[in-house]
Coordinates of C-alpha atoms and ligand atoms in Angstrom, one line a residue:
M1 CA -0.3 0.3 0.0
R2 CA 1.3 3.6 -0.7
L3 CA 1.0 6.3 2.2
S4 CA 0.3 8.4 -0.8
R5 CA -3.4 6.8 -1.7
F6 CA -4.1 5.1 2.1
F7 CA -5.8 6.6 4.4
M8 CA -4.4 6.7 8.2
P9 CA -4.8 10.2 9.8
I10 CA -2.1 10.4 12.1
L11 CA -2.9 12.6 15.6
R12 CA 0.6 14.4 16.3
D13 CA -0.9 15.1 20.4
T14 CA -2.2 12.7 22.8
P15 CA -6.2 13.4 23.0
K16 CA -7.1 14.6 25.8
E17 CA -9.7 11.7 26.5
A18 CA -7.8 9.1 26.5
E19 CA -6.7 8.2 30.1
I20 CA -4.5 4.8 28.7
I21 CA -1.7 4.3 26.8
S22 CA -3.4 1.5 24.1
H23 CA -6.1 4.0 23.6
Q24 CA -3.8 7.0 23.3
L25 CA -2.1 5.3 20.7
M26 CA -4.9 3.8 18.6
L27 CA -6.6 7.1 18.5
R28 CA -3.0 8.6 17.6
A29 CA -2.1 6.0 14.7
G30 CA -5.3 6.2 13.2
M31 CA -7.4 3.2 13.7
I32 CA -10.2 4.0 15.6
R33 CA -12.6 6.7 15.9
Q34 CA -14.9 6.8 18.4
E35 CA -18.7 8.0 17.1
S36 CA -20.6 7.5 20.3
A37 CA -19.6 6.9 24.2
G38 CA -18.4 3.1 23.4
I39 CA -18.5 3.1 20.1
Y40 CA -16.0 2.8 17.6
S41 CA -15.4 2.9 13.8
W42 CA -12.3 0.7 12.7
L43 CA -10.3 2.8 10.3
P44 CA -7.8 1.2 8.0
M45 CA -5.2 -0.1 9.8
G46 CA -7.0 -1.1 12.8
F47 CA -9.6 -3.2 10.5
K48 CA -6.3 -4.3 10.0
V49 CA -5.0 -5.7 12.5
L50 CA -8.5 -6.5 13.3
K51 CA -8.5 -9.3 11.4
R52 CA -5.3 -10.6 12.1
I53 CA -6.6 -11.2 15.1
E54 CA -9.9 -13.1 14.0
Q55 CA -7.9 -15.4 12.0
I56 CA -5.7 -16.3 14.8
V57 CA -8.6 -16.7 17.0
R58 CA -10.2 -18.6 14.0
E59 CA -7.4 -21.1 13.3
E60 CA -6.8 -22.2 17.0
Q61 CA -10.6 -23.1 17.4
D62 CA -10.4 -25.3 14.1
R63 CA -7.8 -27.1 15.6
T64 CA -9.6 -27.8 18.1
G65 CA -12.4 -29.5 15.9
A66 CA -15.2 -27.0 16.7
I67 CA -16.8 -25.7 14.0
E68 CA -18.0 -22.2 12.4
V69 CA -21.2 -20.9 12.5
L70 CA -22.5 -17.3 12.0
M71 CA -25.8 -16.0 14.7
P72 CA -27.4 -12.3 14.4
T73 CA -27.0 -9.8 16.6
I74 CA -30.4 -9.1 16.5
Q75 CA -32.3 -11.1 19.0
S76 CA -35.9 -12.0 19.7
A77 CA -37.1 -11.8 23.8
D78 CA -38.7 -15.2 23.4
L79 CA -35.3 -17.8 24.0
W80 CA -34.4 -15.0 27.3
R81 CA -37.1 -15.5 28.9
K82 CA -37.7 -19.1 28.6
S83 CA -33.9 -19.1 30.5
G84 CA -35.0 -16.3 32.2
R85 CA -32.1 -14.2 31.5
Y86 CA -34.8 -12.1 30.3
D87 CA -35.1 -9.6 33.7
A88 CA -32.1 -11.2 34.6
Y89 CA -29.7 -9.6 32.5
G90 CA -30.7 -6.4 34.1
P91 CA -29.7 -2.5 32.4
E92 CA -26.4 -3.7 30.6
M93 CA -28.8 -5.7 27.9
L94 CA -30.2 -3.4 25.1
R95 CA -33.5 -3.5 24.7
I96 CA -35.4 -3.1 21.3
K97 CA -38.8 -3.0 19.5
D98 CA -39.5 -3.9 16.1
R99 CA -42.3 -2.6 14.3
G100 CA -44.7 -5.0 15.4
E101 CA -43.9 -4.4 19.1
R102 CA -42.4 -7.8 19.4
D103 CA -39.1 -7.7 22.2
M104 CA -35.9 -7.5 20.9
L105 CA -32.6 -7.4 21.6
Y106 CA -29.1 -6.5 20.4
G107 CA -27.2 -10.3 22.0
P108 CA -24.6 -9.1 24.9
T109 CA -23.5 -13.1 24.5
N110 CA -25.8 -16.2 22.4
E111 CA -25.6 -19.3 24.6
E112 CA -29.5 -19.3 24.0
M113 CA -29.4 -18.5 20.1
I114 CA -26.7 -21.9 20.0
T115 CA -28.8 -24.1 22.4
D116 CA -31.8 -23.8 20.5
I117 CA -30.4 -24.6 17.3
F118 CA -28.5 -27.3 17.7
R119 CA -31.5 -28.9 20.0
Q120 CA -33.3 -28.7 16.7
G121 CA -30.0 -30.2 14.9
V122 CA -29.7 -32.6 17.4
K123 CA -30.8 -36.4 17.4
S124 CA -28.6 -38.7 19.0
Y125 CA -26.2 -38.6 21.7
K126 CA -23.6 -40.4 19.0
E127 CA -23.6 -36.5 17.3
L128 CA -21.8 -35.4 20.6
P129 CA -19.3 -34.2 21.0
R130 CA -19.6 -30.8 18.8
N131 CA -18.0 -27.5 19.5
L132 CA -20.1 -24.7 17.8
Y133 CA -18.6 -20.8 17.9
H134 CA -18.5 -18.1 15.9
I135 CA -17.0 -14.1 15.3
Q136 CA -20.3 -11.5 16.3
W137 CA -20.6 -8.0 17.8
K138 CA -22.0 -7.7 20.6
F139 CA -23.4 -5.1 22.7
R140 CA -24.1 -4.9 26.2
D141 CA -24.5 -1.7 27.5
E142 CA -21.8 -1.4 29.9
R143 CA -22.5 1.3 32.7
R144 CA -18.9 3.0 32.3
P145 CA -17.3 2.5 28.9
R146 CA -14.2 3.3 28.6
F147 CA -9.9 2.9 28.0
G148 CA -10.9 2.7 24.2
I149 CA -11.8 -0.7 22.8
M150 CA -10.8 -1.8 25.5
R151 CA -14.7 -1.9 27.4
G152 CA -16.8 -1.0 24.7
R153 CA -19.9 -0.8 24.3
E154 CA -20.7 -2.9 21.1
F155 CA -17.3 -5.0 21.0
L156 CA -16.3 -8.6 18.8
M157 CA -16.0 -11.4 20.1
K158 CA -15.0 -14.9 19.6
D159 CA -17.8 -16.9 21.8
A160 CA -18.0 -21.1 21.1
Y161 CA -20.5 -23.6 22.9
S162 CA -19.9 -26.8 23.6
F163 CA -22.0 -30.2 23.5
D164 CA -21.6 -33.2 25.5
L165 CA -23.7 -36.1 26.1
T166 CA -21.8 -36.5 30.2
A167 CA -19.9 -34.0 32.4
E168 CA -16.5 -36.2 32.6
A169 CA -16.7 -35.8 28.2
G170 CA -18.0 -31.5 28.6
K171 CA -14.7 -31.3 31.0
H172 CA -13.1 -32.5 27.6
S173 CA -14.3 -30.1 25.8
Y174 CA -13.4 -27.2 28.2
N175 CA -10.1 -28.6 28.6
K176 CA -9.6 -28.1 25.0
M177 CA -10.2 -24.5 24.9
F178 CA -8.8 -24.2 27.6
V179 CA -5.1 -24.8 26.0
A180 CA -6.4 -23.5 22.9
Y181 CA -6.2 -20.1 24.7
L182 CA -3.2 -20.8 25.6
R183 CA -2.2 -21.3 22.0
T184 CA -3.9 -18.3 20.4
F185 CA -2.6 -16.2 22.6
A186 CA 0.5 -16.8 22.7
R187 CA 0.6 -16.8 19.0
M188 CA 0.1 -12.9 20.0
G189 CA 3.1 -12.9 21.9
L190 CA 1.2 -12.7 24.7
K191 CA 1.3 -14.1 27.7
A192 CA -2.3 -14.8 29.7
I193 CA -2.1 -16.1 33.0
P194 CA -5.8 -18.3 33.8
M195 CA -7.4 -17.4 37.2
R196 CA -10.6 -18.8 38.7
A197 CA -13.2 -16.8 38.5
D198 CA -16.9 -15.5 39.0
T199 CA -19.2 -16.9 37.1
G200 CA -21.7 -13.4 36.8
P201 CA -24.4 -13.9 34.2
I202 CA -23.3 -16.5 32.4
G203 CA -23.1 -19.1 35.7
G204 CA -22.4 -22.6 35.9
D205 CA -19.6 -23.6 38.8
S206 CA -16.4 -23.5 36.6
S207 CA -14.9 -20.9 34.8
H208 CA -11.6 -19.7 34.4
E209 CA -10.7 -16.4 33.6
F210 CA -7.1 -15.3 30.9
L211 CA -5.7 -12.1 31.8
I212 CA -2.6 -10.3 30.9
L213 CA -0.6 -8.5 33.1
A214 CA -0.9 -4.7 32.8
D215 CA -0.5 -1.5 34.9
T216 CA -3.5 -0.4 33.5
G217 CA -5.9 -3.7 34.1
E218 CA -9.3 -3.3 35.6
S219 CA -8.8 -6.8 38.1
A220 CA -6.5 -6.8 40.7
V221 CA -4.6 -10.2 40.9
F222 CA -2.5 -12.5 42.6
F223 CA -0.4 -15.4 41.7
D224 CA 2.8 -17.8 42.2
R225 CA 5.4 -16.3 40.4
D226 CA 6.5 -20.0 39.0
F227 CA 3.6 -18.4 35.7
Y228 CA 6.7 -17.0 34.3
D229 CA 8.6 -19.4 33.7
M230 CA 6.1 -22.0 31.9
N231 CA 6.3 -22.7 28.6
W232 CA 4.6 -20.3 27.1
N233 CA 5.3 -20.7 23.9
E234 CA 3.6 -22.7 21.1
F235 CA 3.2 -25.9 22.1
S236 CA 1.3 -28.9 20.6
V237 CA -0.9 -31.1 21.8
D238 CA -3.5 -33.6 20.1
Y239 CA -6.4 -32.4 21.2
D240 CA -8.7 -36.4 21.2
N241 CA -6.0 -37.0 24.2
V242 CA -7.7 -36.7 26.6
G243 CA -4.6 -37.3 28.8
D244 CA -2.6 -35.4 27.1
V245 CA -5.1 -32.0 27.0
A246 CA -6.1 -32.3 31.1
K247 CA -1.9 -32.8 31.7
V248 CA -1.5 -29.1 30.0
V249 CA -4.4 -27.6 31.6
G250 CA -3.4 -29.2 35.5
E251 CA 0.4 -28.0 34.8
F252 CA -1.5 -24.2 35.2
T253 CA -3.9 -24.8 37.0
S254 CA -1.8 -26.8 40.3
K255 CA -0.3 -22.8 40.7
Y256 CA -1.9 -20.7 42.0
A257 CA -3.5 -17.9 40.3
A258 CA -6.7 -16.0 41.2
S259 CA -8.2 -12.0 40.3
D260 CA -10.0 -10.3 43.3
E261 CA -13.2 -11.5 42.9
K262 CA -12.4 -14.9 43.5
H263 CA -8.7 -14.6 45.5
D264 CA -8.3 -16.2 49.3
T265 CA -5.3 -14.4 51.1
T266 CA -5.1 -17.6 53.5
E267 CA -4.8 -19.8 50.5
F268 CA -1.8 -17.9 48.7
E269 CA -0.3 -18.2 51.7
K270 CA -0.6 -21.7 52.5
R271 CA 0.3 -22.1 48.9
V272 CA 2.8 -19.9 47.4
S273 CA 6.1 -18.8 49.3
E274 CA 6.7 -15.6 50.1
A275 CA 9.1 -14.7 48.1
K276 CA 7.0 -16.3 45.0
R277 CA 3.6 -14.6 46.0
M278 CA 2.9 -11.7 42.8
S279 CA 0.3 -9.2 42.9
G280 CA -0.7 -6.4 40.2
R281 CA -3.0 -5.6 37.6
G282 CA -4.7 -7.4 34.4
I283 CA -6.3 -7.2 31.3
E284 CA -9.3 -9.9 31.0
I285 CA -9.1 -11.1 27.3
G286 CA -10.8 -14.7 27.7
H287 CA -13.5 -16.2 30.1
I288 CA -14.6 -20.6 30.3
F289 CA -17.7 -21.1 31.7
F290 CA -18.9 -24.6 31.9
F291 CA -22.0 -24.6 33.5
G292 CA -23.8 -28.9 32.8
D293 CA -28.0 -28.2 32.0
K294 CA -27.9 -24.8 32.8
Y295 CA -29.2 -23.5 29.7
T296 CA -29.9 -27.4 27.4
K297 CA -32.5 -28.2 30.0
P298 CA -35.0 -25.3 30.1
L299 CA -34.5 -25.1 26.3
G300 CA -35.1 -29.0 25.9
C301 CA -31.5 -29.4 24.3
V302 CA -31.9 -33.1 24.6
V303 CA -31.1 -36.6 22.9
Q304 CA -31.8 -39.5 23.1
G305 CA -28.9 -42.1 25.1
P306 CA -27.2 -45.5 24.4
T307 CA -30.3 -46.9 26.3
G308 CA -33.8 -44.8 25.1
E309 CA -33.4 -42.0 27.4
Q310 CA -33.8 -38.6 27.6
I311 CA -30.8 -36.8 28.2
A312 CA -30.5 -32.9 28.8
L313 CA -26.8 -32.2 27.1
Q314 CA -23.6 -30.8 29.1
S315 CA -22.8 -27.9 28.7
G316 CA -20.3 -24.8 28.8
S317 CA -19.2 -21.3 26.9
Y318 CA -16.2 -19.8 26.5
G319 CA -15.3 -16.6 25.4
I320 CA -12.9 -14.2 23.9
G321 CA -12.8 -10.7 23.5
V322 CA -11.0 -10.0 19.8
S323 CA -11.2 -6.1 20.2
R324 CA -10.4 -5.1 22.9
L325 CA -7.4 -7.8 22.7
A326 CA -5.8 -4.5 19.5
A327 CA -5.5 -2.8 22.6
A328 CA -3.8 -5.5 24.6
V329 CA -1.2 -6.3 22.3
I330 CA -0.8 -2.6 22.6
E331 CA -0.6 -2.0 26.5
A332 CA 1.8 -5.5 26.5
S333 CA 4.1 -4.1 23.5
H334 CA 4.8 -0.5 23.0
D335 CA 7.4 2.4 24.4
T336 CA 7.8 5.9 24.3
A337 CA 7.4 6.3 20.2
G338 CA 5.0 3.9 19.8
I339 CA 3.5 0.5 19.3
I340 CA 5.2 -2.3 18.4
W341 CA 3.4 -4.9 17.0
P342 CA 4.6 -8.6 17.2
M343 CA 4.7 -10.1 13.8
Q344 CA 1.6 -11.6 13.8
V345 CA -0.6 -9.1 14.7
A346 CA 1.1 -6.1 12.3
P347 CA -0.6 -4.5 9.7
F348 CA 1.7 -4.3 8.1
Q349 CA 5.1 -6.1 8.3
V350 CA 7.7 -3.5 6.5
G351 CA 7.7 0.1 6.6
L352 CA 9.5 1.4 3.3
I353 CA 10.6 5.0 3.4
N354 CA 11.3 7.2 0.5
L355 CA 14.2 9.7 1.7
K356 CA 13.5 12.0 -1.0
V357 CA 10.7 11.7 -3.3
G358 CA 11.0 13.3 -6.5
D359 CA 14.8 11.7 -6.9
A360 CA 15.1 9.6 -10.0
A361 CA 17.1 6.8 -8.5
T362 CA 15.8 6.0 -4.8
D363 CA 12.3 6.9 -6.4
A364 CA 13.2 3.9 -9.0
A365 CA 15.1 1.6 -5.9
C366 CA 12.0 2.5 -3.3
A367 CA 10.2 1.0 -6.5
D368 CA 12.2 -2.3 -7.0
L369 CA 12.2 -3.1 -3.4
Y370 CA 8.3 -2.2 -2.7
A371 CA 7.1 -5.0 -6.1
K372 CA 10.1 -7.3 -4.5
L373 CA 8.9 -6.9 -1.6
E374 CA 5.1 -7.9 -2.1
K375 CA 6.1 -10.4 -4.8
A376 CA 7.7 -12.1 -1.7
G377 CA 3.5 -11.8 -0.4
I378 CA 4.9 -9.2 2.3
D379 CA 2.6 -7.1 3.6
V380 CA 4.5 -3.9 2.7
L381 CA 3.6 0.1 3.6
Y382 CA 5.5 2.1 1.4
D383 CA 5.7 6.1 2.3
D384 CA 6.4 7.8 -1.4
T385 CA 4.8 10.8 0.5
D386 CA 6.6 14.4 0.1
E387 CA 6.7 14.7 4.5
R388 CA 10.4 15.5 5.8
A389 CA 12.0 13.1 7.0
G390 CA 11.8 13.8 10.4
G391 CA 8.1 13.4 10.3
K392 CA 8.5 9.9 8.3
F393 CA 10.2 8.5 10.7
A394 CA 8.3 9.2 13.9
T395 CA 5.2 8.1 11.8
M396 CA 7.2 4.6 11.3
D397 CA 7.7 4.3 15.0
L398 CA 4.1 5.4 15.8
I399 CA 2.6 2.9 14.2
G400 CA 5.1 0.5 14.7
L401 CA 5.0 -2.1 11.9
P402 CA 8.4 -4.9 13.0
F403 CA 10.2 -3.6 10.9
Q404 CA 11.3 0.1 8.4
L405 CA 13.6 -0.1 5.2
V406 CA 14.5 3.4 4.6
V407 CA 15.8 4.1 1.3
G408 CA 17.8 7.2 0.3
P409 CA 19.9 9.2 -2.1
K410 CA 23.0 9.0 0.5
G411 CA 23.1 5.5 1.1
L412 CA 22.0 4.5 -2.3
K413 CA 25.3 6.3 -3.7
D414 CA 26.9 3.7 -1.3
G415 CA 24.7 1.1 -2.7
V416 CA 23.7 0.6 1.0
V417 CA 19.6 0.5 2.4
E418 CA 18.8 1.1 6.2
V419 CA 16.6 -2.2 7.8
K420 CA 15.3 -0.6 11.4
T421 CA 13.8 -3.3 14.0
R422 CA 11.4 -1.8 15.9
A423 CA 11.4 -3.9 18.8
G424 CA 14.7 -3.3 20.3
G425 CA 15.4 -0.4 17.6
A426 CA 18.2 -1.8 15.6
K427 CA 19.6 -0.5 12.8
E428 CA 21.8 -2.1 9.5
T429 CA 23.2 -0.8 6.4
M430 CA 23.0 -3.5 3.6
T431 CA 22.7 -3.5 0.2
A432 CA 19.4 -3.9 -1.5
E433 CA 19.2 -7.4 -2.4
A434 CA 20.4 -8.4 1.2
A435 CA 17.5 -6.4 2.4
V436 CA 14.9 -7.9 0.7
S437 CA 16.7 -11.3 1.7
K438 CA 16.5 -10.8 5.1
L439 CA 13.0 -9.1 5.7
V440 CA 11.6 -12.1 3.7
E441 CA 13.7 -14.5 5.5
A442 CA 12.2 -12.4 8.7
V443 CA 9.1 -12.2 7.9
K444 CA 8.3 -15.5 6.1
G445 CA 10.9 -17.8 8.1
K446 CA 13.2 -19.3 6.3
P447 CA 13.7 -20.5 2.7
Ligands
P5A501 C1 -18.8 -16.9 27.1 C2 -18.7 -16.9 25.9 C3 -19.5 -14.3 27.9 O1 -20.1 -13.5 27.7 N1 -20.3 -16.2 26.6 C4 -20.3 -17.5 25.6 C5 -19.5 -16.3 28.3 N2 -18.1 -13.8 29.0 S1 -17.3 -12.6 29.3 O2 -16.6 -13.4 29.9 O3 -19.0 -12.1 29.3 O4 -17.3 -11.8 27.7 C6 -16.2 -12.4 26.9 C7 -15.1 -12.1 26.6 O5 -15.5 -10.9 26.0 C8 -14.5 -9.9 26.2 N3 -15.5 -8.4 26.6 C9 -15.8 -7.2 26.2 N4 -14.6 -6.9 25.0 C10 -14.8 -5.2 25.2 N5 -15.7 -4.5 26.0 C11 -16.6 -4.9 26.6 N6 -17.0 -4.2 26.7 C12 -16.6 -6.3 26.9 N7 -17.0 -7.9 27.9 C13 -16.8 -8.5 28.0 C14 -13.4 -9.7 26.9 O6 -13.0 -10.2 27.0 C15 -13.7 -11.4 27.8 O7 -13.3 -12.2 28.2

């Protein structure tokens, strides 16, 4: 993409209304725009990041065998009356009447709808287990929408729903999502600590939330220092192997970690030696629940079991804050100059800076590099504007692409260009050819 043809409304000054760094940087980098309290437009730069995050989430859900569907944002109140949540949900639910005076709502979550879909489609226990998920906008009329898209009213969520015949099988479905979450967040460069959690309006008795540490987090968190030494890399696991999956989950759940609601000082002190007791603040990026037949029973989601009897299914739901993740990644990865995107979610991987637009040799060298990198499948943002060099550098640092490729007449005279790595700021000069090889290898891996 040529910057001269792109739409990236950069702000030089930090907007007053933004209290936390991710919100400030998202506004300054022209990623989002507020339309009303807690409701945002995603501008091109932000939308690219959102799609990258969504795709990682999707790939890791698919890997577990979960199946993607798409349910509507607007729901009828009927099913919610059956589950008893229409009144219980309170003012966070945006209630709407259609022209026929029917009660509708903008879905804050989809337990009722998916349970009804599954009820209609499933006949026998032989069709179990199943996990259906979608990635769809939700609305919650939060009392205090704040911190930009971190706590929005409209936000993008991945929500998955598992259906099993027995509680034991349901536990395996829960554990699969647990492991998928560790993998998903690791791919975005995040260490999300699973913590025991309250179940709130979703209900059930087993629940973990996944939090990343950040001073700006909304929850206080308490955990064992040993989490720092865990294997956070992309480990692989055979999702069909009940024991293997449970083992990974056990490695994490055996260590103490809880957010303020569930924190128990006595237990913390008993289980964790003083030197290893850590506390801080965290941002919740995912939350998983197991609630047995809480929804399947009232909504009649039953199958015929092996001996012919009708059995209400065991189910759980599993959420990831897809839009919140864009902000969470920035909270975890930035410096005073701007965002530092991890490669996997970066909107472009390389920023190409032309230091002298209009100089024939520089323009030609840039055009050649741009074509070669794009051909290699790299997403390049080519700054071909006539802004001065200082402004171009500041903008590139602000938007945080993993690599900057700087091309100017001086270097070209010596036959070199400069490659800057945004994380750490290391700069290297090399021939244009070497720069292409280096960048292709860094982005795409060794040939
Ligand atoms: C699980 C999936 C649920 O709604 N039902 C379906 C369950 N869980 S949850 O914890 O309430 O939400 C799941 C994740 O969504 C993100 N989230 C938000 N993101 C931005 N703005 C909000 N107002 C907001 N509310 C929830 C969080 O990441 C949460 O973990």
